[in-house]
Protein backbone atom coordinates (compact mmCIF):
# COMPACT_ATOMS: atom_id res chain seq x y z
CA MET A 1 112.89 92.79 123.08
CA ILE A 2 110.83 89.64 123.01
CA ARG A 3 110.16 88.04 119.64
CA GLY A 4 107.66 85.38 118.79
CA SER A 5 104.67 84.54 116.67
CA SER A 6 101.93 81.95 116.49
CA THR A 7 104.06 79.89 114.10
CA HIS A 8 107.50 80.42 115.63
CA THR A 9 108.42 80.44 119.34
CA GLY A 10 104.98 81.73 120.35
CA ALA A 11 104.79 79.77 123.62
CA ARG A 12 108.25 80.95 124.67
CA ALA A 13 107.39 84.57 123.82
CA LEU A 14 104.15 84.32 125.81
CA ARG A 15 106.09 82.96 128.79
CA ASP A 16 108.69 85.74 128.51
CA PHE A 17 106.00 88.44 128.22
CA TYR A 18 104.19 86.98 131.24
CA GLN A 19 107.44 87.00 133.22
CA ALA A 20 108.14 90.63 132.29
CA LEU A 21 104.59 91.75 133.03
CA VAL A 22 103.83 89.89 136.25
CA HIS A 23 107.21 89.37 137.91
CA GLU A 24 109.25 92.33 136.65
CA GLY A 25 106.50 94.96 136.48
CA ILE A 26 107.22 95.81 132.84
CA SER A 27 104.31 96.81 130.61
CA PRO A 28 105.05 95.31 127.19
CA VAL A 29 104.07 96.80 123.86
CA ILE A 30 102.82 94.20 121.40
CA ALA A 31 102.12 94.59 117.69
CA PRO A 32 98.84 92.67 117.68
CA ASP A 33 98.87 91.85 113.96
CA GLY A 34 102.01 89.79 114.48
CA PRO A 35 105.16 89.58 112.39
CA ARG A 36 103.48 87.76 109.50
CA GLY A 37 100.20 89.63 109.30
CA PRO A 38 97.89 90.14 107.69
CA PRO A 39 98.21 93.82 108.62
CA TRP A 40 95.53 95.29 110.89
CA LYS A 41 94.30 91.77 111.84
CA PHE A 42 94.32 91.49 115.65
CA LYS A 43 95.76 88.14 116.74
CA ALA A 44 94.95 86.34 119.98
CA GLY A 45 98.41 86.56 121.62
CA ALA A 46 97.91 89.90 123.38
CA LEU A 47 94.47 88.81 124.58
CA LEU A 48 95.82 85.50 125.88
CA LEU A 49 98.55 87.35 127.79
CA ALA A 50 95.94 89.71 129.28
CA GLN A 51 93.79 86.74 130.24
CA LEU A 52 96.64 84.84 131.90
CA SER A 53 98.05 87.86 133.73
CA GLN A 54 94.69 89.50 134.52
CA ARG A 55 96.21 92.78 133.33
CA PRO A 56 94.37 94.96 130.80
CA VAL A 57 95.13 95.48 127.15
CA VAL A 58 95.42 99.22 126.50
CA PRO A 59 94.85 99.80 122.79
CA LEU A 60 96.76 102.64 121.21
CA SER A 61 97.44 103.88 117.74
CA PHE A 62 99.34 106.75 116.21
CA CYS A 63 99.64 108.72 113.03
CA ALA A 64 102.57 110.74 111.73
CA SER A 65 102.29 113.68 109.35
CA ARG A 66 105.39 112.55 107.43
CA ALA A 67 106.80 109.04 107.53
CA TRP A 68 108.42 106.25 105.59
CA LYS A 69 106.19 103.20 105.17
CA ILE A 70 108.08 99.99 104.57
CA GLY A 71 107.49 96.28 104.28
CA TRP A 72 104.42 94.13 103.77
CA ASP A 73 102.58 95.80 106.67
CA ARG A 74 103.55 99.38 105.73
CA PHE A 75 105.55 99.74 108.97
CA VAL A 76 105.71 103.45 109.85
CA ILE A 77 108.98 105.23 110.61
CA PRO A 78 108.31 108.92 111.32
CA LYS A 79 110.62 111.35 109.55
CA PHE A 80 112.72 113.83 111.52
CA GLY A 81 110.71 116.83 112.72
CA THR A 82 107.33 115.30 111.91
CA ARG A 83 104.19 115.73 113.99
CA ILE A 84 102.91 112.62 115.72
CA VAL A 85 99.54 112.09 117.38
CA ILE A 86 99.04 109.16 119.75
CA ALA A 87 95.51 108.02 120.56
CA VAL A 88 95.01 105.86 123.66
CA GLY A 89 91.87 103.82 124.26
CA GLU A 90 90.18 102.51 127.36
CA PRO A 91 91.76 99.49 129.08
CA VAL A 92 90.17 96.16 128.16
CA TYR A 93 90.20 93.32 130.68
CA VAL A 94 89.94 89.75 129.40
CA ALA A 95 87.92 87.41 131.58
CA LYS A 96 89.25 83.97 132.42
CA GLY A 97 87.49 81.03 130.83
CA LEU A 98 86.44 82.64 127.54
CA ASP A 99 85.52 80.13 124.86
CA ALA A 100 86.87 80.36 121.30
CA ALA A 101 83.80 82.23 120.00
CA ALA A 102 84.03 84.88 122.74
CA LEU A 103 87.74 85.30 122.08
CA GLU A 104 87.05 85.80 118.36
CA ARG A 105 84.42 88.44 119.17
CA LEU A 106 86.91 90.21 121.43
CA GLN A 107 89.56 90.11 118.69
CA ALA A 108 87.11 91.71 116.27
CA ASP A 109 86.22 94.34 118.88
CA MET A 110 89.91 95.15 119.43
CA GLU A 111 90.44 95.51 115.67
CA GLN A 112 87.57 97.99 115.56
CA ARG A 113 88.91 99.92 118.57
CA LEU A 114 92.34 100.22 116.95
CA GLN A 115 90.82 101.43 113.68
CA VAL A 116 88.80 104.10 115.52
CA LEU A 117 91.91 105.19 117.43
CA PHE A 118 93.92 105.43 114.21
CA GLU A 119 91.23 107.52 112.54
CA SER A 120 91.11 109.76 115.63
CA ALA A 121 94.89 110.27 115.56
CA LYS A 122 94.83 110.89 111.81
CA ALA A 123 92.04 113.48 112.14
CA ALA A 124 93.99 115.33 114.86
CA LEU A 125 96.92 116.02 112.54
CA PRO A 126 96.96 119.45 110.85
């Protein structure tokens, strides 16, 4: 597990993720809204990692028919025996040399993709 945020150990976490991804062949899973939120707000860390590594971001979301929702971000813990649907989106490559405005547009696009994936997963539940 690699922990970090934009306000606490972010550079070290980015380095550790890069090491795992590029040198160890591990595909990390990143909560893009970060540990401090706000919830559902896509932060730049995952996009920066994709840009540095030239590996894609694969957006995915899920929905559970029964779950506990805890904390400020309503973190989901599926209950035993629940149905879960996982929706996986198309890979997104991040070009090198993006300016701040292009990165912000990509963040907004990723937020929208995740919302669509969540709605798709939710609709697939009985």
